[in-house]
Short mmCIF file of N, CA, C and O in Angstrom, two decimals:
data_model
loop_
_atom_site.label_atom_id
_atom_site.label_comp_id
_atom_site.label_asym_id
_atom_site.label_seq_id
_atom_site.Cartn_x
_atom_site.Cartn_y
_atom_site.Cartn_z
N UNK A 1 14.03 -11.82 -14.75
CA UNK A 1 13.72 -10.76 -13.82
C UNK A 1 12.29 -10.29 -14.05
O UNK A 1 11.77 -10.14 -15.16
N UNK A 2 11.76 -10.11 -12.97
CA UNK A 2 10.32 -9.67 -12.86
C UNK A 2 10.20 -7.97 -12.27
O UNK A 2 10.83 -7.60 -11.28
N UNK A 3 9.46 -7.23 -12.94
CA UNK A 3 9.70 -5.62 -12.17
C UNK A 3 7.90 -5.46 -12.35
O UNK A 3 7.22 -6.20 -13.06
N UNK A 4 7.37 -4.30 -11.50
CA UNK A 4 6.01 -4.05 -11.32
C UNK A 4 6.03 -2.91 -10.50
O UNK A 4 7.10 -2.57 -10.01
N UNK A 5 5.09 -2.33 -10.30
CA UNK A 5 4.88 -0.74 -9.53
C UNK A 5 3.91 -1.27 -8.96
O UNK A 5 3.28 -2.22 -9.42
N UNK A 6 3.59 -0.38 -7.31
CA UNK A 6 2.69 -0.38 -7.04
C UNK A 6 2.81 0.91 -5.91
O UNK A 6 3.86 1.52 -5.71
N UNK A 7 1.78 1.13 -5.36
CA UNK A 7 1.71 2.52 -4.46
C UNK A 7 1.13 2.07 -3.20
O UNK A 7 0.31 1.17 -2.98
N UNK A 8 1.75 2.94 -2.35
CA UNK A 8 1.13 2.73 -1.08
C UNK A 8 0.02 3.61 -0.95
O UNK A 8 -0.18 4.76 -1.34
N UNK A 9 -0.84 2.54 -0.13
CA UNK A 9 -2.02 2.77 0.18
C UNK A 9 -2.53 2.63 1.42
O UNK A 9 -3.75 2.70 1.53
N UNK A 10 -1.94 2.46 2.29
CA UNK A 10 -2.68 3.08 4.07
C UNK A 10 -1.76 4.25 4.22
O UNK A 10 -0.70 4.72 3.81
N UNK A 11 -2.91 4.48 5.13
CA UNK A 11 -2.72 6.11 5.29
C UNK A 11 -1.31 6.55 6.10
O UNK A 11 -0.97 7.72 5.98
N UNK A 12 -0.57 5.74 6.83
CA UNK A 12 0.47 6.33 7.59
C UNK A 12 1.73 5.97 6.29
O UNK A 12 2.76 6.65 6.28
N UNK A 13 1.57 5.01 5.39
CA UNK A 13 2.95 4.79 4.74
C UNK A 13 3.75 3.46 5.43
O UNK A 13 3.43 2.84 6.45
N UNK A 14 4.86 3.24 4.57
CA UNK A 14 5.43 2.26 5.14
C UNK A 14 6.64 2.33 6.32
O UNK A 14 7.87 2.27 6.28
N UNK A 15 5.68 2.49 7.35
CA UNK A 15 6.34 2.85 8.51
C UNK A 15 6.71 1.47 9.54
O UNK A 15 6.99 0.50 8.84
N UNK A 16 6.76 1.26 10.51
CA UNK A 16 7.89 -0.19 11.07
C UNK A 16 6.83 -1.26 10.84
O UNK A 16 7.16 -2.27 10.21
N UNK A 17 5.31 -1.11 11.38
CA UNK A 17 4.62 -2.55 11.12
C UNK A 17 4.43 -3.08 9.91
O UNK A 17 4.61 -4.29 9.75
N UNK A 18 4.02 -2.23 8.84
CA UNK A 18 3.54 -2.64 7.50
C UNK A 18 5.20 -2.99 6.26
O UNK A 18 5.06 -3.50 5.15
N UNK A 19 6.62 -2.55 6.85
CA UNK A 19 7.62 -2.60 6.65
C UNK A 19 8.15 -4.16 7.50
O UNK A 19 8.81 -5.01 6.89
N UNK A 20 7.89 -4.28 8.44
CA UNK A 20 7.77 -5.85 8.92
C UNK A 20 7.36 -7.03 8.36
O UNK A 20 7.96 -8.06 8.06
N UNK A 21 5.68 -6.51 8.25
CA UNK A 21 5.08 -7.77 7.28
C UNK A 21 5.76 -7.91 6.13
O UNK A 21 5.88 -9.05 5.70
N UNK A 22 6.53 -6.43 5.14
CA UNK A 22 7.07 -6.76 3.87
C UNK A 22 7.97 -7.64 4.17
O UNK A 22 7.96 -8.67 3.49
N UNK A 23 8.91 -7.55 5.17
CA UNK A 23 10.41 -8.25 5.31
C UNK A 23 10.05 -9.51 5.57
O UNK A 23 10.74 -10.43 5.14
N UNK A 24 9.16 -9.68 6.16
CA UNK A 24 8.59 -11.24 6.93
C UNK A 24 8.23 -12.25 5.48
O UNK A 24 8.54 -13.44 5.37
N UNK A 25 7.54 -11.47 4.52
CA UNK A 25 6.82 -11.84 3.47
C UNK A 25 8.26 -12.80 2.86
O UNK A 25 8.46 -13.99 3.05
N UNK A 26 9.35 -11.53 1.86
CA UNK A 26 9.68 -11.08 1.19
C UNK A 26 11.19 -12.43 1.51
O UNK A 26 11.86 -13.06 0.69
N UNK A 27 11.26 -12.40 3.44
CA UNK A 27 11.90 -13.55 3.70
C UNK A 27 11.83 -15.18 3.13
O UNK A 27 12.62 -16.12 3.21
N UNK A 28 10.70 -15.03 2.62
CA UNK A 28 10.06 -16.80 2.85
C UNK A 28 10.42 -16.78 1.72
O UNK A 28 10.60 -17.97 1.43
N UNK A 29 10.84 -15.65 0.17
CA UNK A 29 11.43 -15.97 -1.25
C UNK A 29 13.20 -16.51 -1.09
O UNK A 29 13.99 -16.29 -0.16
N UNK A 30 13.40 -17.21 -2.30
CA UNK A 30 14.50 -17.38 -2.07
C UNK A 30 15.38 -16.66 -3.27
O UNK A 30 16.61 -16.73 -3.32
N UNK A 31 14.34 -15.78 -4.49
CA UNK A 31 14.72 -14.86 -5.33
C UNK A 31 14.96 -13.74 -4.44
O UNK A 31 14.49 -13.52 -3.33
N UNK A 32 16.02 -12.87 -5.34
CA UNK A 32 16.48 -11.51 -4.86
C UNK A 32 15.59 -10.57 -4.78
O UNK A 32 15.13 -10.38 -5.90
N UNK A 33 14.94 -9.61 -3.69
CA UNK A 33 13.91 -8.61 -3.92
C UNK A 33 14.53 -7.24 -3.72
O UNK A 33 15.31 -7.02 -2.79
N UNK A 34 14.16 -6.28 -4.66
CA UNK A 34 14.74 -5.31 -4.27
C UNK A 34 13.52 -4.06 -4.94
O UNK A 34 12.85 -4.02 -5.97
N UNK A 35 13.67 -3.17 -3.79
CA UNK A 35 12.46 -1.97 -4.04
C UNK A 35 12.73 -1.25 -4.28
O UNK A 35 13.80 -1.03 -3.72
N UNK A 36 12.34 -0.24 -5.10
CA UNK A 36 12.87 1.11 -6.20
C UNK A 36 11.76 2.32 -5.91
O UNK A 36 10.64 2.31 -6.42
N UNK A 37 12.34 3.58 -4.82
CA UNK A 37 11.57 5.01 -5.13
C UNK A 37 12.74 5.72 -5.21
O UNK A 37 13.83 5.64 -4.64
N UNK A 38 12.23 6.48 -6.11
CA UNK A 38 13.09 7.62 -6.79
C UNK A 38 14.91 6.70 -6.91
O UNK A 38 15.13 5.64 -7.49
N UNK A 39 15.50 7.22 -6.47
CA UNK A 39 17.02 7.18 -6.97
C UNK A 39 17.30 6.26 -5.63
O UNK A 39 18.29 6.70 -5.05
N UNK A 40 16.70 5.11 -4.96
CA UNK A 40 16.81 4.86 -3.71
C UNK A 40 16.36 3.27 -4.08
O UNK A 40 15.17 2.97 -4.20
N UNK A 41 17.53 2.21 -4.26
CA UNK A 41 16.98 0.65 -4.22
C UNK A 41 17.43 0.08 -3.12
O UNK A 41 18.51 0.46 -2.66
N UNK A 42 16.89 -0.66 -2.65
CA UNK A 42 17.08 -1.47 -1.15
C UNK A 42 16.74 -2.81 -1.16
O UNK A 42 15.76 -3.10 -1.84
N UNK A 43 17.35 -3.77 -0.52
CA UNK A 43 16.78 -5.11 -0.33
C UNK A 43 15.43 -4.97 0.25
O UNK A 43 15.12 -4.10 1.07
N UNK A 44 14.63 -5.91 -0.23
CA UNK A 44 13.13 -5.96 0.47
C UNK A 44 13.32 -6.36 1.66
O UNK A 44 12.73 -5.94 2.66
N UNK A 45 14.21 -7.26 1.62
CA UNK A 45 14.62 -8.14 3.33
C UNK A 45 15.37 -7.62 4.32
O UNK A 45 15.76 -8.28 5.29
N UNK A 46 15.60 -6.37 4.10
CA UNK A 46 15.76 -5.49 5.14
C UNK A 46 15.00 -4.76 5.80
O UNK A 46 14.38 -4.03 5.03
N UNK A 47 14.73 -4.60 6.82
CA UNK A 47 14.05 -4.02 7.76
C UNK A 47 14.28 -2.41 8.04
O UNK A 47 13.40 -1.66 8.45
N UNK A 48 15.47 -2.06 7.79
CA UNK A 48 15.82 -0.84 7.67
C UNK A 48 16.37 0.05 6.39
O UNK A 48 16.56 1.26 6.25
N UNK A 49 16.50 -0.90 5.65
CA UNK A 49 16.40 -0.64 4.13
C UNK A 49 14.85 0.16 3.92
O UNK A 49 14.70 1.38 3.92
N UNK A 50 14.02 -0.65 3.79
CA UNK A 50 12.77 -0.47 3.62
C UNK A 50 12.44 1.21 4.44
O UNK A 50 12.25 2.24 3.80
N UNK A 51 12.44 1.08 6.17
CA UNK A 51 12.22 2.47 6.44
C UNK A 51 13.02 3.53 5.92
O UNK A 51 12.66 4.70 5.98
N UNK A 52 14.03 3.16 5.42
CA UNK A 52 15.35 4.57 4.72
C UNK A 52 14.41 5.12 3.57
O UNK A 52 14.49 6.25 3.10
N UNK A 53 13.44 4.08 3.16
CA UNK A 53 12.50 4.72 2.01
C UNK A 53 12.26 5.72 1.76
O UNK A 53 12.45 6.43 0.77
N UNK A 54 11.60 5.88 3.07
CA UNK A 54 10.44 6.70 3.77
C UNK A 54 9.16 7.14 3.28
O UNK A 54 8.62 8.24 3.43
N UNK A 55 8.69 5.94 2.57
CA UNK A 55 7.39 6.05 1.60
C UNK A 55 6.37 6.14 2.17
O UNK A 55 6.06 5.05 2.64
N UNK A 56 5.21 7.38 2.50
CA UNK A 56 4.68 7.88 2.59
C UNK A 56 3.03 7.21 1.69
O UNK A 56 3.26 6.39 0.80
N UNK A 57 2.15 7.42 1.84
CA UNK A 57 0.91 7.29 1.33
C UNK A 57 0.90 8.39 -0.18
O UNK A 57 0.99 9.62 -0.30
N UNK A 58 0.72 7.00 -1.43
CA UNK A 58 0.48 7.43 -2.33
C UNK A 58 2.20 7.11 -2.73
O UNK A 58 2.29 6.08 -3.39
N UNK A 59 3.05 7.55 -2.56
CA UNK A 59 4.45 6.77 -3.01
C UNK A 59 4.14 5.44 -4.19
O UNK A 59 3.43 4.44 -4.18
N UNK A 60 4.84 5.92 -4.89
CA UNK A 60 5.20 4.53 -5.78
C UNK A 60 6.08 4.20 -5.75
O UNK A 60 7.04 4.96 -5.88
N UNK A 61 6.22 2.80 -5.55
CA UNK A 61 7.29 1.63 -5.66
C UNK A 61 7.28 1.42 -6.61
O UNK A 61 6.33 1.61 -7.37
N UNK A 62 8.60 0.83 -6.95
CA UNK A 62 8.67 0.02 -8.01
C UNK A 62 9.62 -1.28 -7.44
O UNK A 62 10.66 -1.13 -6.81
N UNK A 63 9.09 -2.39 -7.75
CA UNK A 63 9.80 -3.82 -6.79
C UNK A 63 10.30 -4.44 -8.09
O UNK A 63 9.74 -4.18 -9.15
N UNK A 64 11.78 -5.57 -7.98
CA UNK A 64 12.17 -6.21 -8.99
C UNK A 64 12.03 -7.43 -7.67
O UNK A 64 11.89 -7.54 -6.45
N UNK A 65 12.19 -8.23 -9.00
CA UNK A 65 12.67 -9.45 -7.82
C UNK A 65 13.43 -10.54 -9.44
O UNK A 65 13.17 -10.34 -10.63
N UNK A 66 14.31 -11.58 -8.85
CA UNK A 66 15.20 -12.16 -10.13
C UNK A 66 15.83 -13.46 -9.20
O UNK A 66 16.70 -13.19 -8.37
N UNK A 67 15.43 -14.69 -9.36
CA UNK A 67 15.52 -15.89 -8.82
C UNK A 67 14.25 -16.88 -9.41
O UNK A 67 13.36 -16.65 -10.22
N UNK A 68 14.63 -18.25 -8.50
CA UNK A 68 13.79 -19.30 -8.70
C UNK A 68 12.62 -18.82 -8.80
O UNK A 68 12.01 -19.13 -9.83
N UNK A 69 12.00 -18.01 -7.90
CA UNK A 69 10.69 -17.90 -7.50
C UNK A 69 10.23 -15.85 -7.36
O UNK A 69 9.71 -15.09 -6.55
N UNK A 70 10.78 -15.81 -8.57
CA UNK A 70 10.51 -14.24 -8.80
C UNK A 70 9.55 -13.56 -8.90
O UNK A 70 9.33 -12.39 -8.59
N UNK A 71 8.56 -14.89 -9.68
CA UNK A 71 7.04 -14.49 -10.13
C UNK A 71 6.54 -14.42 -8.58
O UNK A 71 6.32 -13.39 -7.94
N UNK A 72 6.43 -15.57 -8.18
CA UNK A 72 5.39 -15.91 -6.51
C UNK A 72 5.62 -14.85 -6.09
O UNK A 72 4.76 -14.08 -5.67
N UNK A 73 7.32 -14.52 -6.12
CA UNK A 73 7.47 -13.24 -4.55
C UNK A 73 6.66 -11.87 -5.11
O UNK A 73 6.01 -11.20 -4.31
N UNK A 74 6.75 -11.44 -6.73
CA UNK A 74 6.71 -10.14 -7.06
C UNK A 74 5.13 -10.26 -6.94
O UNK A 74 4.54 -9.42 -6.26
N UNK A 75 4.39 -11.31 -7.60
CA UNK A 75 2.44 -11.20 -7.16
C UNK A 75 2.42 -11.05 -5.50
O UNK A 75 1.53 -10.26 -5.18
N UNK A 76 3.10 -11.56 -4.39
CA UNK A 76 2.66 -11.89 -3.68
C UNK A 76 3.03 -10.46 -2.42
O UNK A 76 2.43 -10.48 -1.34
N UNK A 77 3.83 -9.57 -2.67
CA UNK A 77 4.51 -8.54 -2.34
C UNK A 77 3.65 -7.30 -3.06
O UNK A 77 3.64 -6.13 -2.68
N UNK A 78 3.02 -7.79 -4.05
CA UNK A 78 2.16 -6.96 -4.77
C UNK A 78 0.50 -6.53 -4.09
O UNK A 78 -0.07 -5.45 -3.97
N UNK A 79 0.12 -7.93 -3.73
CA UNK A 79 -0.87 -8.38 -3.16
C UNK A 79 -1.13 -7.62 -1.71
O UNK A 79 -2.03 -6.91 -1.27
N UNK A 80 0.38 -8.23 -1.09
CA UNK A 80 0.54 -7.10 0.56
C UNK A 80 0.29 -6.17 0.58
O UNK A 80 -0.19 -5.51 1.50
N UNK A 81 0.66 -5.75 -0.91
CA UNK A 81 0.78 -3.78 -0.61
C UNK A 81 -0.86 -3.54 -0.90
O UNK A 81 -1.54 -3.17 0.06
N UNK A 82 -1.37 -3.71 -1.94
CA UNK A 82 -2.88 -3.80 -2.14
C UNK A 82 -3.55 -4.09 -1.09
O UNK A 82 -4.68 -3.64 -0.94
N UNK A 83 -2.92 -4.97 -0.13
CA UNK A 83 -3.96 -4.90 1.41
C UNK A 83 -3.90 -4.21 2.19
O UNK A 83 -4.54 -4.34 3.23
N UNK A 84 -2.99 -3.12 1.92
CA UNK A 84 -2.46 -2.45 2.89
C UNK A 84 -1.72 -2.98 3.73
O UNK A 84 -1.85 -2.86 4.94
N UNK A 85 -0.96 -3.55 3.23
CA UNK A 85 0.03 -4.71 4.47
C UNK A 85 -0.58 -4.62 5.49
O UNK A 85 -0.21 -3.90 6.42
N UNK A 86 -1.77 -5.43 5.52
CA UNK A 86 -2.88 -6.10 6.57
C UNK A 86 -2.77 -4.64 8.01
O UNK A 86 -2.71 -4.90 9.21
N UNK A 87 -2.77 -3.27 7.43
CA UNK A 87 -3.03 -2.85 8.38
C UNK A 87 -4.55 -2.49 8.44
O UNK A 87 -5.27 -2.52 7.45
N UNK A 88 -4.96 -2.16 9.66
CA UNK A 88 -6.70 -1.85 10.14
C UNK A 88 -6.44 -0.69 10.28
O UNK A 88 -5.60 -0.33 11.10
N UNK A 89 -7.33 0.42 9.28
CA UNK A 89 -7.15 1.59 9.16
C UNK A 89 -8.99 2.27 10.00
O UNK A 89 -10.04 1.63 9.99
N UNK A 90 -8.78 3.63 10.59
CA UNK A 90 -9.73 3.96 11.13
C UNK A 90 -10.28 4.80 9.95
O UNK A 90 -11.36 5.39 10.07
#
C-alpha cells in the first residue's frame, strides 16, 4: 500500500471538472484508489464520491492506493492535483 497527502490548489476546489479528470485518471489504474479528508474515504473512481468531499481550495487529501500499480496511480494522481487538475485559472 502506497498513502501521500496532497492539497488542493485551484481556486474553486474539487468541483465536477477537476473531479472528472481525477476519475478519468484514477480509471486507467487497475490498483484500488481511495481518498481520505477528515473522517470521509471514497473511491477515487467515483465521480460522486469525490464531490461528497467537498474539498475546497487548500483542503488536504490524503490518497491510498494498494494493487499492481499503486506506485504509477499514487505519483500520477499526485501530479494532477499539483496541476491543478489541468484547470486554466484567471
Amino acid at each position: 500500500m502506497q498513502e501521500m497527502e496532497f492539497e488542493i490548489k485551484n481556486k474553486q476546489g474539487l468541483h465536477a471538472r477537476p473531479a472528472t479528470a481525477l476519475v478519468n485518471l484514477a480509471s486507467k489504474f487497475k490498483a484500488d484508489i481511495y481518498l481520505i479528508k477528515g473522517d470521509k474515504r471514497i473511491n477515487a473512481k467515483s465521480i460522486l464520491g469525490i464531490l461528497v468531499l467537498a474539498a475546497e481550495k487548500g483542503s488536504k487529501i490524503k490518497i491510498q492506493t494498494d494493487g499492481e500499480d499503486e506506485k504509477e496511480a499514487i505519483n500520477a494522481i499526485v501530479e494532477l492535483a499539483n496541476n491543478k487538475f489541468g484547470m486554466v485559472e484567471e
